[in-house]
Amino acid sequence: MYPFVRLAWQFFIHRKAGNLAIGQTHHSTHYCLPWDLDLWRELNNGRTLSIYDMGRLPMARRSGLLDVLKRKGWGLTIAGSSVRYRKRVRVFDKIEMRSRAICADARFLYLEQSMWVRGTCTGHALYRTAVTNADGIVPIETLQAELNPNTPLPAIPEWVAAWITAEDLRPWPPMLNAH
């Protein structure tokens, strides 16, 4: 089950946190609980993505994005992700999460998040996100006009551009010739 109570707690504890601009980092703290574990007694990879939600959504609220979505009746979706798992997260480990929007292109906003336990990075995620309406994807230019029209978007970092290129080369639909 999705951790709605834990997400609500994150919204509550960050309710007075200041506004964030693109490139600024949202810091949050989470714990690996017994129901987050897999068969090997470490943080389950699927639950990792849910815990990343608990950093990403309060960050979106702090940036003003959730207010825009509500006012306009728009939605938010993940259009792609790449996750690195580097160190095990064990039960009751305290996780420091860092979340930030790093750049955008014409259609997508790119976000990164990392988890840290005792000063060591345990994982990192890159997301391609899109704001949607009844017609499909809302152009970033339209979103930017709603959020902060006077702030220029940062350039796309080389490593993100390489990921975008790799995603463009990836076949869709996948596995057409699989047996």
PDB file of N, CA and C in Angstrom, residues 5-80:
ATOM      1  N   VAL A   5       0.156   8.114   4.814  1.00  0.00           N
ATOM      2  CA  VAL A   5       0.358   8.765   6.115  1.00  0.00           C
ATOM      3  C   VAL A   5       1.760   9.366   6.181  1.00  0.00           C
ATOM      4  N   ARG A   6       2.742   8.648   5.704  1.00  0.00           N
ATOM      5  CA  ARG A   6       4.112   9.170   5.706  1.00  0.00           C
ATOM      6  C   ARG A   6       4.234  10.388   4.796  1.00  0.00           C
ATOM      7  N   LEU A   7       3.538  10.362   3.658  1.00  0.00           N
ATOM      8  CA  LEU A   7       3.556  11.518   2.755  1.00  0.00           C
ATOM      9  C   LEU A   7       2.891  12.720   3.434  1.00  0.00           C
ATOM     10  N   ALA A   8       1.754  12.499   4.060  1.00  0.00           N
ATOM     11  CA  ALA A   8       1.067  13.587   4.776  1.00  0.00           C
ATOM     12  C   ALA A   8       1.978  14.175   5.850  1.00  0.00           C
ATOM     13  N   TRP A   9       2.733  13.316   6.535  1.00  0.00           N
ATOM     14  CA  TRP A   9       3.669  13.779   7.556  1.00  0.00           C
ATOM     15  C   TRP A   9       4.724  14.693   6.939  1.00  0.00           C
ATOM     16  N   GLN A  10       5.238  14.330   5.771  1.00  0.00           N
ATOM     17  CA  GLN A  10       6.240  15.171   5.106  1.00  0.00           C
ATOM     18  C   GLN A  10       5.659  16.540   4.750  1.00  0.00           C
ATOM     19  N   PHE A  11       4.433  16.556   4.251  1.00  0.00           N
ATOM     20  CA  PHE A  11       3.793  17.846   3.964  1.00  0.00           C
ATOM     21  C   PHE A  11       3.644  18.657   5.253  1.00  0.00           C
ATOM     22  N   PHE A  12       3.269  18.000   6.334  1.00  0.00           N
ATOM     23  CA  PHE A  12       3.081  18.690   7.602  1.00  0.00           C
ATOM     24  C   PHE A  12       4.392  19.278   8.113  1.00  0.00           C
ATOM     25  N   ILE A  13       5.447  18.490   8.153  1.00  0.00           N
ATOM     26  CA  ILE A  13       6.691  18.995   8.747  1.00  0.00           C
ATOM     27  C   ILE A  13       7.371  20.056   7.884  1.00  0.00           C
ATOM     28  N   HIS A  14       7.047  20.101   6.589  1.00  0.00           N
ATOM     29  CA  HIS A  14       7.651  21.112   5.699  1.00  0.00           C
ATOM     30  C   HIS A  14       6.668  22.230   5.359  1.00  0.00           C
ATOM     31  N   ARG A  15       5.554  22.326   6.087  1.00  0.00           N
ATOM     32  CA  ARG A  15       4.501  23.291   5.760  1.00  0.00           C
ATOM     33  C   ARG A  15       4.971  24.739   5.842  1.00  0.00           C
ATOM     34  N   LYS A  16       5.970  25.028   6.658  1.00  0.00           N
ATOM     35  CA  LYS A  16       6.452  26.405   6.810  1.00  0.00           C
ATOM     36  C   LYS A  16       7.798  26.629   6.127  1.00  0.00           C
ATOM     37  N   ALA A  17       8.269  25.626   5.411  1.00  0.00           N
ATOM     38  CA  ALA A  17       9.551  25.772   4.707  1.00  0.00           C
ATOM     39  C   ALA A  17       9.395  26.804   3.596  1.00  0.00           C
ATOM     40  N   GLY A  18      10.443  27.527   3.318  1.00  0.00           N
ATOM     41  CA  GLY A  18      10.405  28.587   2.314  1.00  0.00           C
ATOM     42  C   GLY A  18      10.214  28.069   0.898  1.00  0.00           C
ATOM     43  N   ASN A  19       9.993  29.000   0.012  1.00  0.00           N
ATOM     44  CA  ASN A  19       9.818  28.671  -1.405  1.00  0.00           C
ATOM     45  C   ASN A  19      11.138  28.207  -2.005  1.00  0.00           C
ATOM     46  N   LEU A  20      11.022  27.379  -3.040  1.00  0.00           N
ATOM     47  CA  LEU A  20      12.201  26.881  -3.752  1.00  0.00           C
ATOM     48  C   LEU A  20      12.139  27.309  -5.209  1.00  0.00           C
ATOM     49  N   ALA A  21      13.278  27.699  -5.742  1.00  0.00           N
ATOM     50  CA  ALA A  21      13.411  27.966  -7.172  1.00  0.00           C
ATOM     51  C   ALA A  21      14.073  26.758  -7.820  1.00  0.00           C
ATOM     52  N   ILE A  22      13.982  26.667  -9.134  1.00  0.00           N
ATOM     53  CA  ILE A  22      14.638  25.579  -9.840  1.00  0.00           C
ATOM     54  C   ILE A  22      16.133  25.610  -9.506  1.00  0.00           C
ATOM     55  N   GLY A  23      16.667  24.449  -9.194  1.00  0.00           N
ATOM     56  CA  GLY A  23      18.074  24.328  -8.819  1.00  0.00           C
ATOM     57  C   GLY A  23      18.315  24.315  -7.325  1.00  0.00           C
ATOM     58  N   GLN A  24      17.337  24.774  -6.545  1.00  0.00           N
ATOM     59  CA  GLN A  24      17.491  24.736  -5.092  1.00  0.00           C
ATOM     60  C   GLN A  24      17.068  23.371  -4.559  1.00  0.00           C
ATOM     61  N   THR A  25      17.681  22.954  -3.465  1.00  0.00           N
ATOM     62  CA  THR A  25      17.499  21.602  -2.953  1.00  0.00           C
ATOM     63  C   THR A  25      16.550  21.570  -1.763  1.00  0.00           C
ATOM     64  N   HIS A  26      15.625  20.621  -1.819  1.00  0.00           N
ATOM     65  CA  HIS A  26      14.734  20.315  -0.700  1.00  0.00           C
ATOM     66  C   HIS A  26      15.378  19.170   0.075  1.00  0.00           C
ATOM     67  N   HIS A  27      15.540  19.350   1.376  1.00  0.00           N
ATOM     68  CA  HIS A  27      16.107  18.319   2.244  1.00  0.00           C
ATOM     69  C   HIS A  27      14.992  17.728   3.081  1.00  0.00           C
ATOM     70  N   SER A  28      14.958  16.416   3.176  1.00  0.00           N
ATOM     71  CA  SER A  28      13.959  15.747   4.009  1.00  0.00           C
ATOM     72  C   SER A  28      14.590  14.522   4.657  1.00  0.00           C
ATOM     73  N   THR A  29      13.959  14.067   5.738  1.00  0.00           N
ATOM     74  CA  THR A  29      14.448  12.917   6.479  1.00  0.00           C
ATOM     75  C   THR A  29      13.375  11.841   6.500  1.00  0.00           C
ATOM     76  N   HIS A  30      13.806  10.608   6.320  1.00  0.00           N
ATOM     77  CA  HIS A  30      12.903   9.453   6.269  1.00  0.00           C
ATOM     78  C   HIS A  30      13.581   8.301   6.994  1.00  0.00           C
ATOM     79  N   TYR A  31      12.815   7.274   7.301  1.00  0.00           N
ATOM     80  CA  TYR A  31      13.371   6.083   7.941  1.00  0.00           C
ATOM     81  C   TYR A  31      12.960   4.850   7.150  1.00  0.00           C
ATOM     82  N   CYS A  32      13.869   3.893   7.080  1.00  0.00           N
ATOM     83  CA  CYS A  32      13.548   2.598   6.491  1.00  0.00           C
ATOM     84  C   CYS A  32      12.849   1.777   7.570  1.00  0.00           C
ATOM     85  N   LEU A  33      11.595   1.475   7.332  1.00  0.00           N
ATOM     86  CA  LEU A  33      10.777   0.761   8.313  1.00  0.00           C
ATOM     87  C   LEU A  33      10.657  -0.714   7.940  1.00  0.00           C
ATOM     88  N   PRO A  34      10.269  -1.566   8.869  1.00  0.00           N
ATOM     89  CA  PRO A  34      10.220  -3.008   8.573  1.00  0.00           C
ATOM     90  C   PRO A  34       9.387  -3.366   7.340  1.00  0.00           C
ATOM     91  N   TRP A  35       8.308  -2.652   7.082  1.00  0.00           N
ATOM     92  CA  TRP A  35       7.465  -2.970   5.917  1.00  0.00           C
ATOM     93  C   TRP A  35       8.028  -2.422   4.609  1.00  0.00           C
ATOM     94  N   ASP A  36       9.194  -1.764   4.670  1.00  0.00           N
ATOM     95  CA  ASP A  36       9.887  -1.277   3.469  1.00  0.00           C
ATOM     96  C   ASP A  36      10.903  -2.290   2.949  1.00  0.00           C
ATOM     97  N   LEU A  37      11.079  -3.393   3.657  1.00  0.00           N
ATOM     98  CA  LEU A  37      12.156  -4.335   3.351  1.00  0.00           C
ATOM     99  C   LEU A  37      11.754  -5.370   2.301  1.00  0.00           C
ATOM    100  N   ASP A  38      12.771  -5.902   1.626  1.00  0.00           N
ATOM    101  CA  ASP A  38      12.563  -7.018   0.707  1.00  0.00           C
ATOM    102  C   ASP A  38      13.027  -8.316   1.387  1.00  0.00           C
ATOM    103  N   LEU A  39      13.143  -9.376   0.630  1.00  0.00           N
ATOM    104  CA  LEU A  39      13.549 -10.668   1.193  1.00  0.00           C
ATOM    105  C   LEU A  39      14.967 -10.660   1.760  1.00  0.00           C
ATOM    106  N   TRP A  40      15.793  -9.718   1.345  1.00  0.00           N
ATOM    107  CA  TRP A  40      17.178  -9.648   1.782  1.00  0.00           C
ATOM    108  C   TRP A  40      17.357  -8.648   2.923  1.00  0.00           C
ATOM    109  N   ARG A  41      16.251  -8.230   3.529  1.00  0.00           N
ATOM    110  CA  ARG A  41      16.236  -7.348   4.689  1.00  0.00           C
ATOM    111  C   ARG A  41      16.895  -6.003   4.401  1.00  0.00           C
ATOM    112  N   GLU A  42      16.634  -5.494   3.205  1.00  0.00           N
ATOM    113  CA  GLU A  42      17.093  -4.156   2.848  1.00  0.00           C
ATOM    114  C   GLU A  42      15.954  -3.434   2.155  1.00  0.00           C
ATOM    115  N   LEU A  43      16.100  -2.122   1.977  1.00  0.00           N
ATOM    116  CA  LEU A  43      15.056  -1.313   1.369  1.00  0.00           C
ATOM    117  C   LEU A  43      14.705  -1.848  -0.014  1.00  0.00           C
ATOM    118  N   ASN A  44      13.442  -2.187  -0.199  1.00  0.00           N
ATOM    119  CA  ASN A  44      12.936  -2.718  -1.457  1.00  0.00           C
ATOM    120  C   ASN A  44      13.045  -1.654  -2.549  1.00  0.00           C
ATOM    121  N   ASN A  45      13.427  -2.060  -3.754  1.00  0.00           N
ATOM    122  CA  ASN A  45      13.613  -1.092  -4.835  1.00  0.00           C
ATOM    123  C   ASN A  45      12.315  -0.363  -5.189  1.00  0.00           C
ATOM    124  N   GLY A  46      11.179  -1.048  -5.122  1.00  0.00           N
ATOM    125  CA  GLY A  46       9.905  -0.375  -5.390  1.00  0.00           C
ATOM    126  C   GLY A  46       9.560   0.627  -4.305  1.00  0.00           C
ATOM    127  N   ARG A  47       9.807   0.274  -3.060  1.00  0.00           N
ATOM    128  CA  ARG A  47       9.530   1.191  -1.947  1.00  0.00           C
ATOM    129  C   ARG A  47      10.471   2.388  -2.019  1.00  0.00           C
ATOM    130  N   THR A  48      11.685   2.176  -2.541  1.00  0.00           N
ATOM    131  CA  THR A  48      12.608   3.294  -2.723  1.00  0.00           C
ATOM    132  C   THR A  48      11.940   4.380  -3.554  1.00  0.00           C
ATOM    133  N   LEU A  49      11.274   3.982  -4.633  1.00  0.00           N
ATOM    134  CA  LEU A  49      10.605   4.974  -5.489  1.00  0.00           C
ATOM    135  C   LEU A  49       9.487   5.679  -4.742  1.00  0.00           C
ATOM    136  N   SER A  50       8.756   4.961  -3.893  1.00  0.00           N
ATOM    137  CA  SER A  50       7.707   5.594  -3.087  1.00  0.00           C
ATOM    138  C   SER A  50       8.298   6.575  -2.083  1.00  0.00           C
ATOM    139  N   ILE A  51       9.430   6.231  -1.506  1.00  0.00           N
ATOM    140  CA  ILE A  51      10.072   7.146  -0.558  1.00  0.00           C
ATOM    141  C   ILE A  51      10.601   8.370  -1.300  1.00  0.00           C
ATOM    142  N   TYR A  52      11.096   8.183  -2.517  1.00  0.00           N
ATOM    143  CA  TYR A  52      11.492   9.352  -3.309  1.00  0.00           C
ATOM    144  C   TYR A  52      10.290  10.281  -3.531  1.00  0.00           C
ATOM    145  N   ASP A  53       9.093   9.724  -3.720  1.00  0.00           N
ATOM    146  CA  ASP A  53       7.881  10.557  -3.832  1.00  0.00           C
ATOM    147  C   ASP A  53       7.748  11.483  -2.632  1.00  0.00           C
ATOM    148  N   MET A  54       8.098  10.982  -1.459  1.00  0.00           N
ATOM    149  CA  MET A  54       7.926  11.755  -0.230  1.00  0.00           C
ATOM    150  C   MET A  54       8.897  12.934  -0.134  1.00  0.00           C
ATOM    151  N   GLY A  55       9.904  12.963  -0.970  1.00  0.00           N
ATOM    152  CA  GLY A  55      10.761  14.141  -1.084  1.00  0.00           C
ATOM    153  C   GLY A  55      10.338  15.015  -2.250  1.00  0.00           C
ATOM    154  N   ARG A  56       9.921  14.378  -3.325  1.00  0.00           N
ATOM    155  CA  ARG A  56       9.583  15.102  -4.550  1.00  0.00           C
ATOM    156  C   ARG A  56       8.299  15.924  -4.424  1.00  0.00           C
ATOM    157  N   LEU A  57       7.278  15.369  -3.799  1.00  0.00           N
ATOM    158  CA  LEU A  57       5.999  16.079  -3.727  1.00  0.00           C
ATOM    159  C   LEU A  57       6.045  17.301  -2.803  1.00  0.00           C
ATOM    160  N   PRO A  58       6.641  17.216  -1.603  1.00  0.00           N
ATOM    161  CA  PRO A  58       6.799  18.458  -0.831  1.00  0.00           C
ATOM    162  C   PRO A  58       7.687  19.485  -1.545  1.00  0.00           C
ATOM    163  N   MET A  59       8.686  19.037  -2.302  1.00  0.00           N
ATOM    164  CA  MET A  59       9.492  19.949  -3.097  1.00  0.00           C
ATOM    165  C   MET A  59       8.609  20.663  -4.122  1.00  0.00           C
ATOM    166  N   ALA A  60       7.696  19.919  -4.762  1.00  0.00           N
ATOM    167  CA  ALA A  60       6.787  20.516  -5.743  1.00  0.00           C
ATOM    168  C   ALA A  60       5.865  21.541  -5.082  1.00  0.00           C
ATOM    169  N   ARG A  61       5.445  21.260  -3.866  1.00  0.00           N
ATOM    170  CA  ARG A  61       4.617  22.239  -3.156  1.00  0.00           C
ATOM    171  C   ARG A  61       5.419  23.497  -2.860  1.00  0.00           C
ATOM    172  N   ARG A  62       6.652  23.328  -2.389  1.00  0.00           N
ATOM    173  CA  ARG A  62       7.499  24.484  -2.056  1.00  0.00           C
ATOM    174  C   ARG A  62       7.826  25.329  -3.274  1.00  0.00           C
ATOM    175  N   SER A  63       7.848  24.732  -4.460  1.00  0.00           N
ATOM    176  CA  SER A  63       8.146  25.479  -5.680  1.00  0.00           C
ATOM    177  C   SER A  63       6.926  26.215  -6.231  1.00  0.00           C
ATOM    178  N   GLY A  64       5.752  25.924  -5.671  1.00  0.00           N
ATOM    179  CA  GLY A  64       4.512  26.527  -6.174  1.00  0.00           C
ATOM    180  C   GLY A  64       3.816  25.668  -7.210  1.00  0.00           C
ATOM    181  N   LEU A  65       4.453  24.564  -7.605  1.00  0.00           N
ATOM    182  CA  LEU A  65       3.897  23.723  -8.657  1.00  0.00           C
ATOM    183  C   LEU A  65       2.546  23.127  -8.269  1.00  0.00           C
ATOM    184  N   LEU A  66       2.418  22.621  -7.048  1.00  0.00           N
ATOM    185  CA  LEU A  66       1.148  21.996  -6.663  1.00  0.00           C
ATOM    186  C   LEU A  66       0.000  23.000  -6.671  1.00  0.00           C
ATOM    187  N   ASP A  67       0.276  24.254  -6.311  1.00  0.00           N
ATOM    188  CA  ASP A  67      -0.766  25.290  -6.371  1.00  0.00           C
ATOM    189  C   ASP A  67      -1.200  25.538  -7.808  1.00  0.00           C
ATOM    190  N   VAL A  68      -0.242  25.589  -8.728  1.00  0.00           N
ATOM    191  CA  VAL A  68      -0.575  25.784 -10.151  1.00  0.00           C
ATOM    192  C   VAL A  68      -1.401  24.614 -10.668  1.00  0.00           C
ATOM    193  N   LEU A  69      -0.992  23.392 -10.336  1.00  0.00           N
ATOM    194  CA  LEU A  69      -1.727  22.212 -10.790  1.00  0.00           C
ATOM    195  C   LEU A  69      -3.171  22.252 -10.308  1.00  0.00           C
ATOM    196  N   LYS A  70      -3.355  22.606  -9.065  1.00  0.00           N
ATOM    197  CA  LYS A  70      -4.707  22.661  -8.502  1.00  0.00           C
ATOM    198  C   LYS A  70      -5.530  23.757  -9.182  1.00  0.00           C
ATOM    199  N   ARG A  71      -4.956  24.942  -9.315  1.00  0.00           N
ATOM    200  CA  ARG A  71      -5.670  26.078  -9.914  1.00  0.00           C
ATOM    201  C   ARG A  71      -6.069  25.808 -11.366  1.00  0.00           C
ATOM    202  N   LYS A  72      -5.176  25.173 -12.124  1.00  0.00           N
ATOM    203  CA  LYS A  72      -5.412  24.955 -13.555  1.00  0.00           C
ATOM    204  C   LYS A  72      -6.101  23.617 -13.856  1.00  0.00           C
ATOM    205  N   GLY A  73      -6.182  22.735 -12.849  1.00  0.00           N
ATOM    206  CA  GLY A  73      -6.757  21.417 -13.095  1.00  0.00           C
ATOM    207  C   GLY A  73      -5.824  20.511 -13.879  1.00  0.00           C
ATOM    208  N   TRP A  74      -4.527  20.756 -13.753  1.00  0.00           N
ATOM    209  CA  TRP A  74      -3.523  19.975 -14.454  1.00  0.00           C
ATOM    210  C   TRP A  74      -3.073  18.801 -13.594  1.00  0.00           C
ATOM    211  N   GLY A  75      -2.373  17.855 -14.225  1.00  0.00           N
ATOM    212  CA  GLY A  75      -1.818  16.705 -13.533  1.00  0.00           C
ATOM    213  C   GLY A  75      -0.298  16.699 -13.641  1.00  0.00           C
ATOM    214  N   LEU A  76       0.300  15.727 -13.003  1.00  0.00           N
ATOM    215  CA  LEU A  76       1.751  15.576 -13.002  1.00  0.00           C
ATOM    216  C   LEU A  76       2.062  14.105 -13.197  1.00  0.00           C
ATOM    217  N   THR A  77       3.001  13.822 -14.070  1.00  0.00           N
ATOM    218  CA  THR A  77       3.350  12.431 -14.334  1.00  0.00           C
ATOM    219  C   THR A  77       4.856  12.266 -14.459  1.00  0.00           C
ATOM    220  N   ILE A  78       5.306  11.068 -14.189  1.00  0.00           N
ATOM    221  CA  ILE A  78       6.700  10.696 -14.442  1.00  0.00           C
ATOM    222  C   ILE A  78       6.739  10.100 -15.846  1.00  0.00           C
ATOM    223  N   ALA A  79       7.572  10.659 -16.709  1.00  0.00           N
ATOM    224  CA  ALA A  79       7.662  10.195 -18.087  1.00  0.00           C
ATOM    225  C   ALA A  79       8.911   9.345 -18.327  1.00  0.00           C
ATOM    226  N   GLY A  80       9.742   9.214 -17.314  1.00  0.00           N
ATOM    227  CA  GLY A  80      10.934   8.383 -17.424  1.00  0.00           C
ATOM    228  C   GLY A  80      11.776   8.533 -16.178  1.00  0.00           C
TER     229      GLY A  80
END
